[in-house]
């Protein structure tokens, strides 16, 4: 089924036809709305739903990443989480990494469960669950407690990001998603900005109850409240959206392709899964996600510690200094998302430019130690030879902003390469699951670098 062509008329009408999609006969609406009318309808979604998705993702990422900020909160007074729980460096690596094992393993299933239930229920359930567990981190008393709660938190948060990508695919074609995904994802990066500020502010509440405990408690409360609101606020599909009239629903549905995810399609289709696994692009996408995540995102799980160990500021200000790298990511990512969707920039060429900047900045030192690639080893040597602290910090800013801008702008292409409701859910879930190795391997890699090269 070809994409709907736009007429020059500003009036809106619709007709219906029957097509085979996802193995089912279903009614499709073909819209003949004008481009300006389509933009108006899509703006209704953008104004009503996108901000809510962005703020919930901001809360989710803040909850997930506050463990890195807690590592150095009030470290000078030995009131940080490592000192109070007597954690060794190796134990701390496991505290961070254990979150990502259930997080990665459960992502494909969680994405499918959103379709099996409803988006409003599943996303709301995720938020309420992870918010409660995040608050429980503030009550842990020993290493075993912390590991147990972190594993549960990883399981609770699994699937939220891929579920949002999947959710948007029910409303938009892949070529209409780049800017929206960029805005959404940039709020996750903004969590580093917000998390650094919260850690700095809450560190001053350190007293009978340690500041890091207050951090987890305060971060968990908004997630619970926003999850409850999501149950009632979030529209599930275009067909059931109360803020759209019948013509507007028809216009949204008419823009979708035959292979777009559909409310009427069954959740699990073996034919789509087999075809997906046989497609070489399924494996290449997963490899891209894995290698970029480990080499690109790994630093984010140790960024406050890396800044603190540069030796030019206090633990509280180190958390503050994590804010500029993430704010720069916000600017870079939204600029690239706009260029890809509105100026037809090739997302893969843009991603290559980002990766090149990443290499120039010297950040891929971690990937160099992992893959022993010559170019990355050269970058590793160059970075280790830099003696000026400000240059190292600026390199971290550039590296963080470019690393966080690669995968989001190619996500629409990933969705396009997985035709069908089941295929899209599995592909999105598995590809994002591979990216979680950044949290499994990243902290270990950077701890090793800091151990071998303390000046890093």
Coordinates of C-alpha atoms in Angstrom, one line a residue:
X1 CA 0.0 0.0 0.0
X2 CA 1.5 3.2 -1.1
X3 CA 1.8 6.2 1.2
X4 CA -1.1 8.6 0.9
X5 CA -0.6 11.5 -1.5
X6 CA -1.6 14.9 -0.4
X7 CA -4.2 16.9 -2.4
X8 CA -4.0 20.7 -2.8
X9 CA -7.4 21.1 -1.2
X10 CA -7.5 22.2 2.4
X11 CA -10.7 20.3 3.0
X12 CA -10.6 16.9 4.7
X13 CA -12.5 13.8 3.6
X14 CA -11.8 10.1 3.9
X15 CA -12.8 6.8 2.5
X16 CA -12.0 3.2 3.6
X17 CA -10.6 0.1 1.9
X18 CA -9.7 -3.4 3.0
X19 CA -6.1 -4.5 2.9
X20 CA -4.2 -7.4 4.2
X21 CA -1.8 -6.4 7.0
X22 CA 0.0 -8.6 9.6
X23 CA -2.0 -11.6 8.2
X24 CA -5.4 -10.0 9.0
X25 CA -8.1 -8.4 7.0
X26 CA -8.8 -5.0 8.5
X27 CA -10.4 -1.7 7.6
X28 CA -8.0 1.1 6.6
X29 CA -8.8 4.7 6.2
X30 CA -7.3 6.6 3.4
X31 CA -7.0 10.3 4.1
X32 CA -7.0 13.1 1.5
X33 CA -6.1 15.9 3.9
X34 CA -3.9 18.8 2.7
X35 CA -0.3 19.0 4.1
X36 CA -1.3 21.9 6.3
X37 CA -4.2 20.0 7.7
X38 CA -2.0 17.0 8.4
X39 CA 0.5 19.2 10.2
X40 CA -2.3 20.7 12.3
X41 CA -3.5 17.2 13.3
X42 CA 0.0 16.0 14.1
X43 CA 0.7 19.2 16.2
X44 CA -2.3 18.2 18.3
X45 CA -0.5 15.0 19.2
X46 CA 2.8 16.8 19.6
X47 CA 1.4 19.4 22.0
X48 CA -0.7 17.0 24.0
X49 CA 1.5 13.8 24.2
X50 CA 5.1 14.5 23.4
X51 CA 5.8 16.8 26.4
X52 CA 4.3 14.1 28.7
X53 CA 6.5 11.4 27.2
X54 CA 9.5 13.6 27.5
X55 CA 9.0 14.5 31.1
X56 CA 8.3 10.8 32.1
X57 CA 11.5 9.8 30.3
X58 CA 13.3 12.6 32.1
X59 CA 12.2 11.1 35.4
X60 CA 13.0 7.6 34.4
X61 CA 16.5 8.4 33.3
X62 CA 17.1 10.5 36.4
X63 CA 16.1 7.5 38.5
X64 CA 18.3 5.2 36.6
X65 CA 21.3 7.4 36.5
X66 CA 21.3 8.8 40.1
X67 CA 23.4 5.9 41.2
X68 CA 26.4 7.5 39.4
X69 CA 25.8 10.8 41.2
X70 CA 25.5 9.1 44.6
X71 CA 29.0 7.6 44.2
X72 CA 30.6 10.9 45.2
X73 CA 27.9 12.7 47.2
X74 CA 29.6 14.0 50.4
X75 CA 32.6 11.8 49.7
X76 CA 34.8 14.2 51.7
X77 CA 32.9 13.4 54.9
X78 CA 32.7 9.6 54.1
X79 CA 28.9 9.9 53.8
X80 CA 28.9 8.7 50.2
X81 CA 27.2 5.4 49.3
X82 CA 30.5 3.6 48.8
X83 CA 31.9 4.5 52.2
X84 CA 28.6 3.9 54.2
X85 CA 28.2 0.4 52.6
X86 CA 31.9 -0.4 52.6
X87 CA 31.9 -1.1 48.9
X88 CA 35.1 -2.1 47.1
X89 CA 35.7 -0.9 43.5
X90 CA 34.8 -4.3 42.1
X91 CA 31.6 -4.4 44.2
X92 CA 30.7 -0.9 42.9
X93 CA 31.1 -2.1 39.3
X94 CA 28.6 -4.9 40.0
X95 CA 26.2 -2.4 41.7
X96 CA 26.0 -0.5 38.4
X97 CA 26.2 -3.5 36.0
X98 CA 23.6 -5.7 37.8
X99 CA 20.9 -3.2 36.9
X100 CA 21.4 -3.8 33.2
X101 CA 21.2 -7.6 33.1
X102 CA 17.4 -7.8 33.7
X103 CA 17.0 -4.5 32.0
X104 CA 18.4 -5.9 28.7
X105 CA 16.9 -9.3 29.0
X106 CA 13.4 -8.1 29.6
X107 CA 13.2 -5.3 27.0
X108 CA 11.9 -7.3 24.0
X109 CA 9.2 -8.9 26.2
X110 CA 8.3 -5.6 27.7
X111 CA 7.8 -4.1 24.3
X112 CA 5.5 -6.9 23.3
X113 CA 3.6 -6.6 26.5
X114 CA 2.7 -3.0 25.7
X115 CA 0.8 -4.2 22.6
X116 CA -0.6 -7.2 24.5
X117 CA -2.1 -4.9 27.2
X118 CA -2.4 -1.2 26.3
X119 CA 0.2 1.6 26.2
X120 CA -1.4 3.6 28.9
X121 CA -1.5 0.7 31.3
X122 CA 1.9 -0.8 30.6
X123 CA 3.8 2.5 30.6
X124 CA 2.0 3.6 33.7
X125 CA 2.7 0.3 35.4
X126 CA 6.4 0.6 34.6
X127 CA 6.6 4.1 36.2
X128 CA 4.8 3.2 39.4
X129 CA 6.9 0.0 39.9
X130 CA 10.3 1.6 39.2
X131 CA 9.4 4.7 41.4
X132 CA 8.6 2.5 44.4
X133 CA 11.8 0.4 44.0
X134 CA 13.9 3.5 43.4
X135 CA 12.8 4.9 46.8
X136 CA 13.6 1.6 48.4
X137 CA 17.3 2.1 47.5
X138 CA 17.4 4.8 50.2
X139 CA 16.8 2.1 52.8
X140 CA 19.5 -0.4 51.9
X141 CA 22.0 -1.3 54.6
X142 CA 24.6 -3.6 53.0
X143 CA 26.0 -4.7 49.6
X144 CA 23.6 -7.6 49.2
X145 CA 20.6 -5.3 49.8
X146 CA 21.8 -2.8 47.2
X147 CA 22.4 -5.6 44.6
X148 CA 18.9 -7.0 45.1
X149 CA 17.2 -3.6 44.8
X150 CA 19.2 -2.6 41.8
X151 CA 18.3 -5.9 40.0
X152 CA 14.6 -5.3 40.8
X153 CA 14.9 -1.7 39.5
X154 CA 16.4 -2.9 36.3
X155 CA 13.6 -5.3 35.8
X156 CA 11.0 -2.6 36.6
X157 CA 12.4 0.0 34.2
X158 CA 13.0 -2.5 31.3
X159 CA 11.3 -1.6 28.1
X160 CA 10.3 2.0 28.8
X161 CA 12.5 3.5 26.0
X162 CA 11.8 0.9 23.3
X163 CA 8.1 1.0 24.3
X164 CA 8.0 4.7 23.5
X165 CA 9.7 4.2 20.1
X166 CA 7.2 1.4 19.4
X167 CA 4.3 3.6 20.6
X168 CA 5.2 6.4 18.2
X169 CA 5.3 3.9 15.3
X170 CA 1.5 3.4 15.8
X171 CA 1.0 7.1 15.1
X172 CA 3.7 8.2 12.6
X173 CA 5.6 6.8 9.6
X174 CA 9.4 6.4 10.2
X175 CA 10.2 9.4 8.1
X176 CA 8.1 11.5 10.5
X177 CA 9.8 10.2 13.7
X178 CA 13.3 11.6 13.6
X179 CA 12.6 15.0 15.2
X180 CA 10.2 13.5 17.7
X181 CA 12.6 10.8 18.8
X182 CA 15.4 13.4 19.0
X183 CA 13.3 15.6 21.3
X184 CA 12.2 12.7 23.4
X185 CA 15.7 11.2 23.7
X186 CA 17.3 14.6 24.5
X187 CA 15.2 14.8 27.7
X188 CA 16.9 11.6 28.7
X189 CA 20.2 13.3 28.3
X190 CA 18.8 16.3 30.1
X191 CA 18.4 13.9 33.1
X192 CA 22.2 14.1 33.5
X193 CA 21.8 17.9 33.7
X194 CA 18.9 17.6 36.2
X195 CA 20.5 14.7 38.1
X196 CA 23.7 16.7 38.6
X197 CA 21.8 19.7 40.0
X198 CA 19.6 17.5 42.3
X199 CA 22.7 15.7 43.6
X200 CA 24.4 19.0 44.3
X201 CA 21.3 20.4 46.1
X202 CA 20.4 17.3 48.1
X203 CA 24.0 16.8 49.2
X204 CA 23.5 19.7 51.5
X205 CA 20.6 17.8 53.2
X206 CA 23.2 15.3 54.5
X207 CA 22.7 14.7 58.2
X208 CA 21.1 12.0 60.2
X209 CA 20.0 10.5 56.9
X210 CA 22.8 10.5 54.4
X211 CA 22.3 12.8 51.3
X212 CA 22.5 9.9 48.9
X213 CA 19.5 8.2 50.6
X214 CA 17.5 11.3 50.3
X215 CA 18.4 11.4 46.6
X216 CA 16.8 8.0 45.8
X217 CA 13.7 8.7 47.9
X218 CA 13.1 12.1 46.3
X219 CA 13.7 10.7 42.8
X220 CA 11.2 7.9 43.3
X221 CA 8.2 9.9 44.3
X222 CA 7.6 11.7 40.9
X223 CA 7.7 8.4 39.0
X224 CA 4.9 7.0 41.1
X225 CA 2.7 10.1 40.7
X226 CA 3.3 10.4 36.9
X227 CA 2.7 6.7 36.5
X228 CA -0.8 7.0 38.1
X229 CA -1.6 10.0 35.8
X230 CA -0.4 8.0 32.8
X231 CA -3.1 5.4 33.4
X232 CA -5.8 8.0 32.7
X233 CA -4.0 10.6 30.5
X234 CA -2.2 8.7 27.7
X235 CA -4.2 7.8 24.6
X236 CA -3.5 4.3 23.4
X237 CA -3.9 4.4 19.6
X238 CA -5.2 6.8 17.0
X239 CA -8.4 4.8 16.7
X240 CA -9.2 5.4 20.4
X241 CA -7.8 8.9 20.9
X242 CA -10.5 11.1 22.5
X243 CA -8.8 14.3 21.6
X244 CA -9.2 13.5 17.8
X245 CA -12.4 13.6 15.8
X246 CA -13.2 10.9 13.3
X247 CA -11.7 12.8 10.3
X248 CA -8.5 13.4 12.2
X249 CA -8.2 9.8 13.2
X250 CA -8.7 8.8 9.5
X251 CA -6.0 11.3 8.5
X252 CA -3.5 9.8 11.0
X253 CA -4.3 6.3 9.9
X254 CA -4.2 7.2 6.2
X255 CA -0.6 8.4 6.5
X256 CA 0.7 5.1 7.9
X257 CA 2.1 2.4 5.6
X258 CA 0.9 -1.1 5.1
X259 CA 3.7 -2.4 7.3
X260 CA 3.3 0.1 10.2
X261 CA 2.4 -1.4 13.6
X262 CA -1.4 -1.7 14.0
X263 CA -3.8 -1.8 16.9
X264 CA -5.8 -4.5 15.1
X265 CA -2.8 -6.8 14.4
X266 CA -2.1 -9.7 16.7
X267 CA 0.8 -9.3 19.2
X268 CA 2.8 -12.3 18.1
X269 CA 3.3 -13.5 14.5
X270 CA 5.8 -16.3 14.0
X271 CA 6.1 -15.5 10.3
X272 CA 7.2 -12.0 11.0
X273 CA 9.7 -13.1 13.7
X274 CA 11.3 -15.7 11.3
X275 CA 11.5 -13.2 8.5
X276 CA 13.1 -10.7 10.9
X277 CA 15.7 -13.1 12.2
X278 CA 16.6 -14.2 8.6
X279 CA 17.1 -10.5 7.6
X280 CA 20.8 -9.7 7.8
X281 CA 20.0 -6.1 8.8
X282 CA 18.6 -7.4 12.1
X283 CA 22.0 -8.6 13.1
X284 CA 23.9 -5.6 11.7
X285 CA 21.6 -3.2 13.7
X286 CA 22.2 -5.2 16.8
X287 CA 26.0 -5.0 16.3
X288 CA 25.9 -1.3 15.7
X289 CA 23.9 -0.8 18.8
X290 CA 26.2 -2.9 20.9
X291 CA 29.5 -1.4 19.7
X292 CA 28.4 2.2 19.8
X293 CA 26.8 1.8 23.2
X294 CA 29.9 0.3 24.8
X295 CA 32.3 2.7 23.1
X296 CA 29.9 5.7 23.2
X297 CA 27.7 5.5 26.3
X298 CA 30.0 3.7 28.7
X299 CA 31.5 7.0 30.1
X300 CA 28.1 8.3 31.2
X301 CA 28.0 5.7 34.0
X302 CA 31.3 7.0 35.4
X303 CA 31.2 10.6 34.3
X304 CA 30.9 12.2 37.8
X305 CA 33.7 10.0 39.1
X306 CA 35.9 10.7 36.1
X307 CA 35.4 14.5 36.6
X308 CA 36.0 14.2 40.4
X309 CA 39.2 12.3 39.8
X310 CA 40.5 15.0 37.5
X311 CA 41.3 16.6 40.8
X312 CA 40.3 20.2 40.3
X313 CA 37.0 20.3 42.1
X314 CA 35.0 19.0 45.1
X315 CA 32.5 16.1 44.9
X316 CA 29.5 18.4 45.0
X317 CA 30.9 20.6 42.1
X318 CA 31.8 17.5 40.2
X319 CA 28.1 16.6 40.0
X320 CA 27.4 20.2 38.9
X321 CA 30.1 19.8 36.2
X322 CA 28.2 16.9 34.7
X323 CA 25.5 19.3 33.6
X324 CA 27.3 21.1 30.7
X325 CA 28.0 17.8 28.7
X326 CA 24.4 16.8 28.9
X327 CA 23.1 20.2 28.1
X328 CA 25.4 20.3 25.0
X329 CA 23.8 16.9 24.0
X330 CA 20.4 18.5 24.2
X331 CA 21.4 21.1 21.7
X332 CA 23.4 18.8 19.3
X333 CA 20.7 16.1 19.2
X334 CA 17.8 18.3 18.5
X335 CA 19.7 20.2 15.8
X336 CA 20.5 16.9 14.1
X337 CA 17.0 15.6 14.5
X338 CA 15.7 18.7 12.8
X339 CA 18.2 18.4 9.9
X340 CA 17.4 14.8 9.3
X341 CA 13.6 15.2 9.2
X342 CA 13.1 18.7 7.9
X343 CA 16.2 19.1 5.7
X344 CA 16.5 15.5 4.5
X345 CA 20.0 15.0 5.9
X346 CA 21.1 11.3 5.6
X347 CA 21.0 10.0 9.2
X348 CA 23.8 7.5 8.7
X349 CA 26.1 10.2 7.3
X350 CA 25.3 12.4 10.3
X351 CA 26.0 9.5 12.6
X352 CA 29.3 8.9 11.0
X353 CA 30.2 12.6 11.6
X354 CA 29.2 12.3 15.2
X355 CA 31.4 9.2 15.6
X356 CA 34.3 10.9 13.9
X357 CA 34.0 13.8 16.4
X358 CA 33.9 11.2 19.1
X359 CA 37.2 9.7 18.0
X360 CA 38.8 13.2 17.6
X361 CA 37.7 14.1 21.1
X362 CA 39.6 11.1 22.4
X363 CA 36.7 9.6 24.2
X364 CA 36.8 6.2 22.4
X365 CA 39.7 5.3 24.6
X366 CA 37.4 2.8 26.3
X367 CA 36.5 1.2 22.9
X368 CA 40.2 1.2 22.0
X369 CA 41.0 -0.9 25.1
X370 CA 38.1 -3.2 24.3
X371 CA 38.6 -3.8 20.5
X372 CA 42.3 -3.0 20.2
X373 CA 41.6 -1.0 17.1
X374 CA 44.6 1.1 15.9
X375 CA 42.8 4.4 15.5
X376 CA 41.3 4.1 19.0
X377 CA 44.6 3.2 20.5
X378 CA 46.1 6.4 18.9
X379 CA 43.2 8.4 20.5
X380 CA 43.9 6.7 23.8
X381 CA 47.6 7.6 23.7
X382 CA 46.7 11.2 22.7
X383 CA 44.3 11.6 25.6
X384 CA 46.6 10.1 28.1
X385 CA 49.3 12.5 27.0
X386 CA 47.2 15.6 27.6
X387 CA 48.2 17.3 30.9
X388 CA 45.8 20.3 30.8
X389 CA 42.8 19.5 32.9
X390 CA 40.5 21.8 31.1
X391 CA 41.3 20.2 27.8
X392 CA 40.3 16.8 29.3
X393 CA 37.0 18.2 30.6
X394 CA 36.2 19.8 27.2
X395 CA 37.0 16.5 25.5
X396 CA 34.5 14.8 27.8
X397 CA 31.8 17.5 26.9
X398 CA 32.3 16.9 23.2
X399 CA 32.4 13.1 23.6
X400 CA 29.2 13.0 25.7
X401 CA 27.3 15.2 23.3
X402 CA 28.2 13.3 20.2
X403 CA 27.8 9.8 21.8
X404 CA 24.3 10.7 22.8
X405 CA 23.3 11.9 19.3
X406 CA 24.1 8.9 17.1
X407 CA 21.5 6.2 17.8
X408 CA 18.5 8.4 18.3
X409 CA 18.6 9.9 14.8
X410 CA 18.8 6.4 13.1
X411 CA 16.0 4.9 15.2
X412 CA 13.4 5.7 12.6
X413 CA 15.4 3.8 10.0
X414 CA 15.5 0.9 12.4
X415 CA 11.7 0.9 12.7
X416 CA 11.4 1.1 8.9
X417 CA 13.7 -2.0 8.5
X418 CA 11.3 -4.1 10.6
X419 CA 7.9 -4.3 8.8
X420 CA 4.9 -5.6 10.8
X421 CA 3.6 -5.2 14.3
X422 CA 5.4 -8.1 15.9
X423 CA 8.6 -7.5 13.9
X424 CA 8.8 -3.9 15.0
X425 CA 8.3 -4.8 18.6
X426 CA 11.0 -7.5 18.6
X427 CA 13.5 -5.5 16.6
X428 CA 13.1 -2.4 18.7
X429 CA 13.3 -4.3 21.9
X430 CA 16.4 -6.4 20.9
X431 CA 18.3 -3.5 19.4
X432 CA 17.8 -1.4 22.5
X433 CA 18.7 -4.4 24.7
X434 CA 22.1 -4.6 23.0
X435 CA 22.7 -1.0 23.9
X436 CA 22.5 -1.9 27.6
X437 CA 25.9 -3.5 27.4
X438 CA 27.1 0.1 27.9
X439 CA 26.1 -0.2 31.5
X440 CA 27.5 -3.7 31.9
X441 CA 30.9 -3.1 30.4
X442 CA 31.3 0.7 30.5
X443 CA 32.0 1.1 34.3
X444 CA 34.4 -1.8 34.3
X445 CA 36.3 -0.4 31.4
X446 CA 36.7 3.1 32.8
X447 CA 37.5 1.8 36.3
X448 CA 40.3 -0.2 34.6
X449 CA 41.6 2.9 32.8
X450 CA 41.6 4.9 36.0
X451 CA 43.4 2.1 37.8
X452 CA 46.1 1.8 35.2
X453 CA 46.3 5.5 34.4
X454 CA 45.3 7.5 37.5
X455 CA 45.9 10.8 35.7
X456 CA 43.0 9.9 33.3

